[in-house]
JSON list of C-alpha atoms in Angstrom, two decimals:
[
{"chain": "A", "resi": 1300, "resn": "MET", "atom": "CA", "xyz": [-12.89, 9.79, 24.98]},
{"chain": "A", "resi": 1301, "resn": "THR", "atom": "CA", "xyz": [-9.93, 8.43, 23.74]},
{"chain": "A", "resi": 1302, "resn": "GLU", "atom": "CA", "xyz": [-9.97, 5.29, 21.58]},
{"chain": "A", "resi": 1303, "resn": "GLN", "atom": "CA", "xyz": [-6.64, 2.95, 22.13]},
{"chain": "A", "resi": 1304, "resn": "HIS", "atom": "CA", "xyz": [-6.18, 0.58, 19.58]},
{"chain": "A", "resi": 1305, "resn": "GLU", "atom": "CA", "xyz": [-3.78, -2.53, 19.56]},
{"chain": "A", "resi": 1306, "resn": "GLN", "atom": "CA", "xyz": [-1.03, -2.97, 17.35]},
{"chain": "A", "resi": 1307, "resn": "HIS", "atom": "CA", "xyz": [-0.11, -6.03, 15.36]},
{"chain": "A", "resi": 1308, "resn": "SER", "atom": "CA", "xyz": [3.47, -7.07, 14.61]},
{"chain": "A", "resi": 1309, "resn": "HIS", "atom": "CA", "xyz": [4.05, -7.24, 10.46]},
{"chain": "A", "resi": 1310, "resn": "THR", "atom": "CA", "xyz": [6.06, -9.42, 8.74]},
{"chain": "A", "resi": 1311, "resn": "PHE", "atom": "CA", "xyz": [7.68, -6.16, 6.99]},
{"chain": "A", "resi": 1312, "resn": "GLU", "atom": "CA", "xyz": [6.15, -2.72, 6.10]},
{"chain": "A", "resi": 1313, "resn": "ARG", "atom": "CA", "xyz": [7.76, -0.19, 4.03]},
{"chain": "A", "resi": 1314, "resn": "GLY", "atom": "CA", "xyz": [6.36, 3.09, 6.55]},
{"chain": "A", "resi": 1315, "resn": "THR", "atom": "CA", "xyz": [4.30, 4.27, 2.94]},
{"chain": "A", "resi": 1316, "resn": "ASP", "atom": "CA", "xyz": [0.81, 4.38, 1.89]},
{"chain": "A", "resi": 1317, "resn": "GLY", "atom": "CA", "xyz": [-0.24, 1.98, -1.16]},
{"chain": "A", "resi": 1318, "resn": "PRO", "atom": "CA", "xyz": [1.31, -0.69, -2.54]},
{"chain": "A", "resi": 1319, "resn": "LYS", "atom": "CA", "xyz": [4.60, -1.06, -3.76]},
{"chain": "A", "resi": 1320, "resn": "VAL", "atom": "CA", "xyz": [4.76, -4.00, -5.33]},
{"chain": "A", "resi": 1321, "resn": "ILE", "atom": "CA", "xyz": [1.55, -5.89, -6.75]},
{"chain": "A", "resi": 1322, "resn": "VAL", "atom": "CA", "xyz": [2.16, -8.60, -8.41]},
{"chain": "A", "resi": 1323, "resn": "VAL", "atom": "CA", "xyz": [0.35, -10.35, -11.00]},
{"chain": "A", "resi": 1324, "resn": "GLY", "atom": "CA", "xyz": [-0.33, -13.97, -12.41]},
{"chain": "A", "resi": 1325, "resn": "VAL", "atom": "CA", "xyz": [-0.17, -13.71, -16.30]},
{"chain": "A", "resi": 1326, "resn": "ASP", "atom": "CA", "xyz": [-0.76, -17.34, -18.25]},
{"chain": "A", "resi": 1327, "resn": "GLY", "atom": "CA", "xyz": [-1.92, -16.39, -21.52]},
{"chain": "A", "resi": 1328, "resn": "SER", "atom": "CA", "xyz": [-5.84, -16.21, -21.08]},
{"chain": "A", "resi": 1329, "resn": "ASP", "atom": "CA", "xyz": [-7.84, -14.01, -21.43]},
{"chain": "A", "resi": 1330, "resn": "SER", "atom": "CA", "xyz": [-8.93, -12.65, -18.19]},
{"chain": "A", "resi": 1331, "resn": "SER", "atom": "CA", "xyz": [-5.53, -13.05, -17.67]},
{"chain": "A", "resi": 1332, "resn": "LEU", "atom": "CA", "xyz": [-3.95, -10.66, -19.82]},
{"chain": "A", "resi": 1333, "resn": "ARG", "atom": "CA", "xyz": [-7.29, -8.36, -18.21]},
{"chain": "A", "resi": 1334, "resn": "ALA", "atom": "CA", "xyz": [-5.54, -8.68, -15.33]},
{"chain": "A", "resi": 1335, "resn": "ALA", "atom": "CA", "xyz": [-2.16, -7.53, -16.02]},
{"chain": "A", "resi": 1336, "resn": "ALA", "atom": "CA", "xyz": [-3.38, -4.65, -17.50]},
{"chain": "A", "resi": 1337, "resn": "TYR", "atom": "CA", "xyz": [-5.97, -3.30, -14.77]},
{"chain": "A", "resi": 1338, "resn": "ALA", "atom": "CA", "xyz": [-2.38, -4.60, -12.82]},
{"chain": "A", "resi": 1339, "resn": "GLY", "atom": "CA", "xyz": [-0.65, -2.02, -14.76]},
{"chain": "A", "resi": 1340, "resn": "GLY", "atom": "CA", "xyz": [-2.89, 1.01, -14.09]},
{"chain": "A", "resi": 1341, "resn": "LEU", "atom": "CA", "xyz": [-2.95, 0.41, -10.60]},
{"chain": "A", "resi": 1342, "resn": "ALA", "atom": "CA", "xyz": [1.28, 0.27, -10.30]},
{"chain": "A", "resi": 1343, "resn": "ARG", "atom": "CA", "xyz": [1.50, 3.36, -12.65]},
{"chain": "A", "resi": 1344, "resn": "ARG", "atom": "CA", "xyz": [-1.12, 5.56, -10.72]},
{"chain": "A", "resi": 1345, "resn": "GLN", "atom": "CA", "xyz": [0.51, 4.53, -7.52]},
{"chain": "A", "resi": 1346, "resn": "HIS", "atom": "CA", "xyz": [4.05, 4.55, -8.88]},
{"chain": "A", "resi": 1347, "resn": "ALA", "atom": "CA", "xyz": [4.21, 0.71, -7.61]},
{"chain": "A", "resi": 1348, "resn": "LEU", "atom": "CA", "xyz": [6.59, -2.42, -9.59]},
{"chain": "A", "resi": 1349, "resn": "LEU", "atom": "CA", "xyz": [4.49, -4.34, -10.82]},
{"chain": "A", "resi": 1350, "resn": "ALA", "atom": "CA", "xyz": [5.56, -7.98, -11.22]},
{"chain": "A", "resi": 1351, "resn": "VAL", "atom": "CA", "xyz": [4.15, -10.20, -14.43]},
{"chain": "A", "resi": 1352, "resn": "VAL", "atom": "CA", "xyz": [4.22, -13.88, -12.71]},
{"chain": "A", "resi": 1353, "resn": "TYR", "atom": "CA", "xyz": [4.79, -16.73, -15.32]},
{"chain": "A", "resi": 1354, "resn": "VAL", "atom": "CA", "xyz": [3.70, -20.23, -13.25]},
{"chain": "A", "resi": 1355, "resn": "GLN", "atom": "CA", "xyz": [5.22, -22.91, -14.70]},
{"chain": "A", "resi": 1356, "resn": "PRO", "atom": "CA", "xyz": [3.64, -26.25, -14.88]},
{"chain": "A", "resi": 1357, "resn": "VAL", "atom": "CA", "xyz": [5.63, -28.77, -13.47]},
{"chain": "A", "resi": 1358, "resn": "LEU", "atom": "CA", "xyz": [4.21, -31.89, -15.81]},
{"chain": "A", "resi": 1359, "resn": "ALA", "atom": "CA", "xyz": [6.22, -35.17, -14.36]},
{"chain": "A", "resi": 1360, "resn": "ALA", "atom": "CA", "xyz": [3.41, -37.68, -16.11]},
{"chain": "A", "resi": 1361, "resn": "GLY", "atom": "CA", "xyz": [3.48, -35.47, -19.58]},
{"chain": "A", "resi": 1362, "resn": "ALA", "atom": "CA", "xyz": [7.22, -35.31, -19.34]},
{"chain": "A", "resi": 1363, "resn": "ALA", "atom": "CA", "xyz": [7.41, -38.79, -18.89]},
{"chain": "A", "resi": 1364, "resn": "LEU", "atom": "CA", "xyz": [5.53, -39.77, -21.59]},
{"chain": "A", "resi": 1365, "resn": "GLY", "atom": "CA", "xyz": [8.26, -37.62, -24.12]},
{"chain": "A", "resi": 1366, "resn": "ALA", "atom": "CA", "xyz": [6.10, -34.64, -23.77]},
{"chain": "A", "resi": 1367, "resn": "PRO", "atom": "CA", "xyz": [8.42, -31.89, -24.50]},
{"chain": "A", "resi": 1368, "resn": "VAL", "atom": "CA", "xyz": [6.80, -29.95, -20.80]},
{"chain": "A", "resi": 1369, "resn": "ALA", "atom": "CA", "xyz": [9.66, -27.35, -20.55]},
{"chain": "A", "resi": 1370, "resn": "GLU", "atom": "CA", "xyz": [9.70, -26.67, -24.05]},
{"chain": "A", "resi": 1371, "resn": "THR", "atom": "CA", "xyz": [6.20, -25.95, -24.34]},
{"chain": "A", "resi": 1372, "resn": "THR", "atom": "CA", "xyz": [6.22, -23.47, -21.22]},
{"chain": "A", "resi": 1373, "resn": "ASP", "atom": "CA", "xyz": [9.57, -21.88, -21.92]},
{"chain": "A", "resi": 1374, "resn": "GLU", "atom": "CA", "xyz": [7.58, -21.43, -25.04]},
{"chain": "A", "resi": 1375, "resn": "ILE", "atom": "CA", "xyz": [4.28, -19.86, -23.55]},
{"chain": "A", "resi": 1376, "resn": "ALA", "atom": "CA", "xyz": [6.98, -16.95, -20.63]},
{"chain": "A", "resi": 1377, "resn": "GLU", "atom": "CA", "xyz": [8.96, -16.01, -24.49]},
{"chain": "A", "resi": 1378, "resn": "ASP", "atom": "CA", "xyz": [5.30, -15.13, -25.27]},
{"chain": "A", "resi": 1379, "resn": "LEU", "atom": "CA", "xyz": [3.99, -13.62, -22.61]},
{"chain": "A", "resi": 1380, "resn": "ILE", "atom": "CA", "xyz": [7.47, -11.69, -22.28]},
{"chain": "A", "resi": 1381, "resn": "THR", "atom": "CA", "xyz": [6.54, -10.66, -26.33]},
{"chain": "A", "resi": 1382, "resn": "GLN", "atom": "CA", "xyz": [3.19, -9.33, -25.68]},
{"chain": "A", "resi": 1383, "resn": "ILE", "atom": "CA", "xyz": [4.46, -7.32, -22.60]},
{"chain": "A", "resi": 1384, "resn": "ARG", "atom": "CA", "xyz": [6.91, -6.16, -24.05]},
{"chain": "A", "resi": 1385, "resn": "GLU", "atom": "CA", "xyz": [4.87, -5.23, -27.20]},
{"chain": "A", "resi": 1386, "resn": "ALA", "atom": "CA", "xyz": [1.79, -3.88, -24.82]},
{"chain": "A", "resi": 1387, "resn": "ALA", "atom": "CA", "xyz": [4.23, -1.85, -23.31]},
{"chain": "A", "resi": 1388, "resn": "GLU", "atom": "CA", "xyz": [5.68, -0.04, -26.55]},
{"chain": "A", "resi": 1389, "resn": "ARG", "atom": "CA", "xyz": [2.66, 1.00, -27.87]},
{"chain": "A", "resi": 1390, "resn": "VAL", "atom": "CA", "xyz": [1.72, 3.54, -24.77]},
{"chain": "A", "resi": 1391, "resn": "LYS", "atom": "CA", "xyz": [5.10, 4.13, -24.10]},
{"chain": "A", "resi": 1392, "resn": "GLY", "atom": "CA", "xyz": [5.75, 8.17, -23.67]},
{"chain": "A", "resi": 1393, "resn": "ILE", "atom": "CA", "xyz": [1.83, 8.23, -22.57]},
{"chain": "A", "resi": 1394, "resn": "PHE", "atom": "CA", "xyz": [2.70, 6.84, -19.28]},
{"chain": "A", "resi": 1395, "resn": "GLU", "atom": "CA", "xyz": [5.46, 4.83, -17.75]},
{"chain": "A", "resi": 1396, "resn": "VAL", "atom": "CA", "xyz": [5.05, 1.41, -15.53]},
{"chain": "A", "resi": 1397, "resn": "ARG", "atom": "CA", "xyz": [8.48, 0.19, -13.88]},
{"chain": "A", "resi": 1398, "resn": "TRP", "atom": "CA", "xyz": [7.96, -4.17, -15.22]},
{"chain": "A", "resi": 1399, "resn": "GLU", "atom": "CA", "xyz": [9.18, -7.40, -13.79]},
{"chain": "A", "resi": 1400, "resn": "PHE", "atom": "CA", "xyz": [8.98, -10.41, -15.68]},
{"chain": "A", "resi": 1401, "resn": "HIS", "atom": "CA", "xyz": [9.31, -13.57, -13.41]},
{"chain": "A", "resi": 1402, "resn": "THR", "atom": "CA", "xyz": [8.20, -17.76, -14.14]},
{"chain": "A", "resi": 1403, "resn": "PHE", "atom": "CA", "xyz": [8.02, -20.03, -10.81]},
{"chain": "A", "resi": 1404, "resn": "PRO", "atom": "CA", "xyz": [7.79, -23.58, -11.72]},
{"chain": "A", "resi": 1405, "resn": "GLY", "atom": "CA", "xyz": [4.74, -25.45, -9.67]},
{"chain": "A", "resi": 1406, "resn": "ASP", "atom": "CA", "xyz": [1.32, -25.04, -9.94]},
{"chain": "A", "resi": 1407, "resn": "PRO", "atom": "CA", "xyz": [-0.80, -21.80, -10.47]},
{"chain": "A", "resi": 1408, "resn": "TYR", "atom": "CA", "xyz": [-1.54, -20.88, -6.56]},
{"chain": "A", "resi": 1409, "resn": "ASN", "atom": "CA", "xyz": [1.85, -22.15, -4.73]},
{"chain": "A", "resi": 1410, "resn": "GLY", "atom": "CA", "xyz": [3.60, -20.30, -8.14]},
{"chain": "A", "resi": 1411, "resn": "LEU", "atom": "CA", "xyz": [1.79, -17.38, -6.96]},
{"chain": "A", "resi": 1412, "resn": "VAL", "atom": "CA", "xyz": [2.07, -17.92, -3.54]},
{"chain": "A", "resi": 1413, "resn": "LYS", "atom": "CA", "xyz": [5.75, -18.79, -3.69]},
{"chain": "A", "resi": 1414, "resn": "ALA", "atom": "CA", "xyz": [5.92, -15.18, -6.00]},
{"chain": "A", "resi": 1415, "resn": "ALA", "atom": "CA", "xyz": [3.92, -13.44, -3.56]},
{"chain": "A", "resi": 1416, "resn": "ASP", "atom": "CA", "xyz": [6.39, -13.79, -0.62]},
{"chain": "A", "resi": 1417, "resn": "GLU", "atom": "CA", "xyz": [9.44, -14.05, -2.26]},
{"chain": "A", "resi": 1418, "resn": "LEU", "atom": "CA", "xyz": [8.77, -9.97, -4.41]},
{"chain": "A", "resi": 1419, "resn": "LYS", "atom": "CA", "xyz": [7.12, -8.64, -0.35]},
{"chain": "A", "resi": 1420, "resn": "ALA", "atom": "CA", "xyz": [4.78, -8.08, -2.51]},
{"chain": "A", "resi": 1421, "resn": "ASP", "atom": "CA", "xyz": [2.24, -5.65, -1.69]},
{"chain": "A", "resi": 1422, "resn": "ALA", "atom": "CA", "xyz": [-0.76, -6.65, -3.58]},
{"chain": "A", "resi": 1423, "resn": "VAL", "atom": "CA", "xyz": [-2.08, -9.79, -5.36]},
{"chain": "A", "resi": 1424, "resn": "VAL", "atom": "CA", "xyz": [-3.97, -9.54, -8.78]},
{"chain": "A", "resi": 1425, "resn": "VAL", "atom": "CA", "xyz": [-5.12, -12.57, -10.98]},
{"chain": "A", "resi": 1426, "resn": "GLY", "atom": "CA", "xyz": [-8.32, -12.75, -13.15]},
{"chain": "A", "resi": 1427, "resn": "ALA", "atom": "CA", "xyz": [-11.03, -14.78, -13.10]},
{"chain": "A", "resi": 1428, "resn": "SER", "atom": "CA", "xyz": [-11.51, -18.52, -13.72]},
{"chain": "A", "resi": 1429, "resn": "GLU", "atom": "CA", "xyz": [-12.45, -19.25, -17.33]},
{"chain": "A", "resi": 1430, "resn": "GLN", "atom": "CA", "xyz": [-12.69, -23.40, -16.01]},
{"chain": "A", "resi": 1431, "resn": "ALA", "atom": "CA", "xyz": [-15.98, -24.35, -14.61]},
{"chain": "A", "resi": 1432, "resn": "GLY", "atom": "CA", "xyz": [-14.80, -27.51, -12.51]},
{"chain": "A", "resi": 1433, "resn": "HIS", "atom": "CA", "xyz": [-13.64, -24.25, -10.19]},
{"chain": "A", "resi": 1434, "resn": "ARG", "atom": "CA", "xyz": [-17.25, -23.64, -9.62]},
{"chain": "A", "resi": 1435, "resn": "ILE", "atom": "CA", "xyz": [-16.88, -26.51, -6.89]},
{"chain": "A", "resi": 1436, "resn": "ILE", "atom": "CA", "xyz": [-13.01, -27.25, -6.06]},
{"chain": "A", "resi": 1437, "resn": "GLY", "atom": "CA", "xyz": [-12.39, -23.78, -6.30]},
{"chain": "A", "resi": 1438, "resn": "SER", "atom": "CA", "xyz": [-9.88, -21.06, -8.50]},
{"chain": "A", "resi": 1439, "resn": "VAL", "atom": "CA", "xyz": [-6.60, -20.37, -7.36]},
{"chain": "A", "resi": 1440, "resn": "ALA", "atom": "CA", "xyz": [-7.74, -16.33, -6.84]},
{"chain": "A", "resi": 1441, "resn": "VAL", "atom": "CA", "xyz": [-10.59, -17.69, -4.26]},
{"chain": "A", "resi": 1442, "resn": "ARG", "atom": "CA", "xyz": [-7.57, -20.62, -3.13]},
{"chain": "A", "resi": 1443, "resn": "LEU", "atom": "CA", "xyz": [-5.15, -17.03, -2.58]},
{"chain": "A", "resi": 1444, "resn": "VAL", "atom": "CA", "xyz": [-7.94, -14.29, -0.87]},
{"chain": "A", "resi": 1445, "resn": "LYS", "atom": "CA", "xyz": [-8.47, -17.75, 1.85]},
{"chain": "A", "resi": 1446, "resn": "ALA", "atom": "CA", "xyz": [-4.77, -17.51, 2.34]},
{"chain": "A", "resi": 1447, "resn": "GLY", "atom": "CA", "xyz": [-5.66, -13.28, 3.64]},
{"chain": "A", "resi": 1448, "resn": "ARG", "atom": "CA", "xyz": [-2.23, -12.81, 3.38]},
{"chain": "A", "resi": 1449, "resn": "TRP", "atom": "CA", "xyz": [-2.55, -10.13, 0.68]},
{"chain": "A", "resi": 1450, "resn": "PRO", "atom": "CA", "xyz": [-5.41, -7.70, -0.47]},
{"chain": "A", "resi": 1451, "resn": "VAL", "atom": "CA", "xyz": [-6.07, -9.73, -3.52]},
{"chain": "A", "resi": 1452, "resn": "THR", "atom": "CA", "xyz": [-8.25, -8.39, -6.76]},
{"chain": "A", "resi": 1453, "resn": "VAL", "atom": "CA", "xyz": [-10.05, -10.57, -9.43]},
{"chain": "A", "resi": 1454, "resn": "VAL", "atom": "CA", "xyz": [-10.52, -9.50, -12.87]},
{"chain": "A", "resi": 1455, "resn": "PRO", "atom": "CA", "xyz": [-13.56, -10.58, -14.68]}
]
């Protein structure tokens, strides 16, 4: 007896096993930094590109009140880049990971979706939400899983 499989069309196919681009969302929280470490290990083992993404919040209300929103989010992005570079230097010679840092404006969910689409992500890694309210309205991780567009790993 032969088994027939239905052919599915894909947006793109790289022709290789395993992910080639792993997107990880970072925001400076402990869970996002654990997610970055986990994604770094995946990228190393799979010889994949690690795309570290920080979504810069767009706070129109804060800007209207005179808050230096752009300056603050730029400082967070620069601090994250510094932390990632320092971590990469500590493991240099032990193992190598190809990585890039990207910033996207917007809310975390839409920013990560845009990043994963533009970078042609094969997998997305995020940290579990540390906010109690997300148990009720849903976290970024849950929304990414429900989108069903990439394998999503949620790191506690």
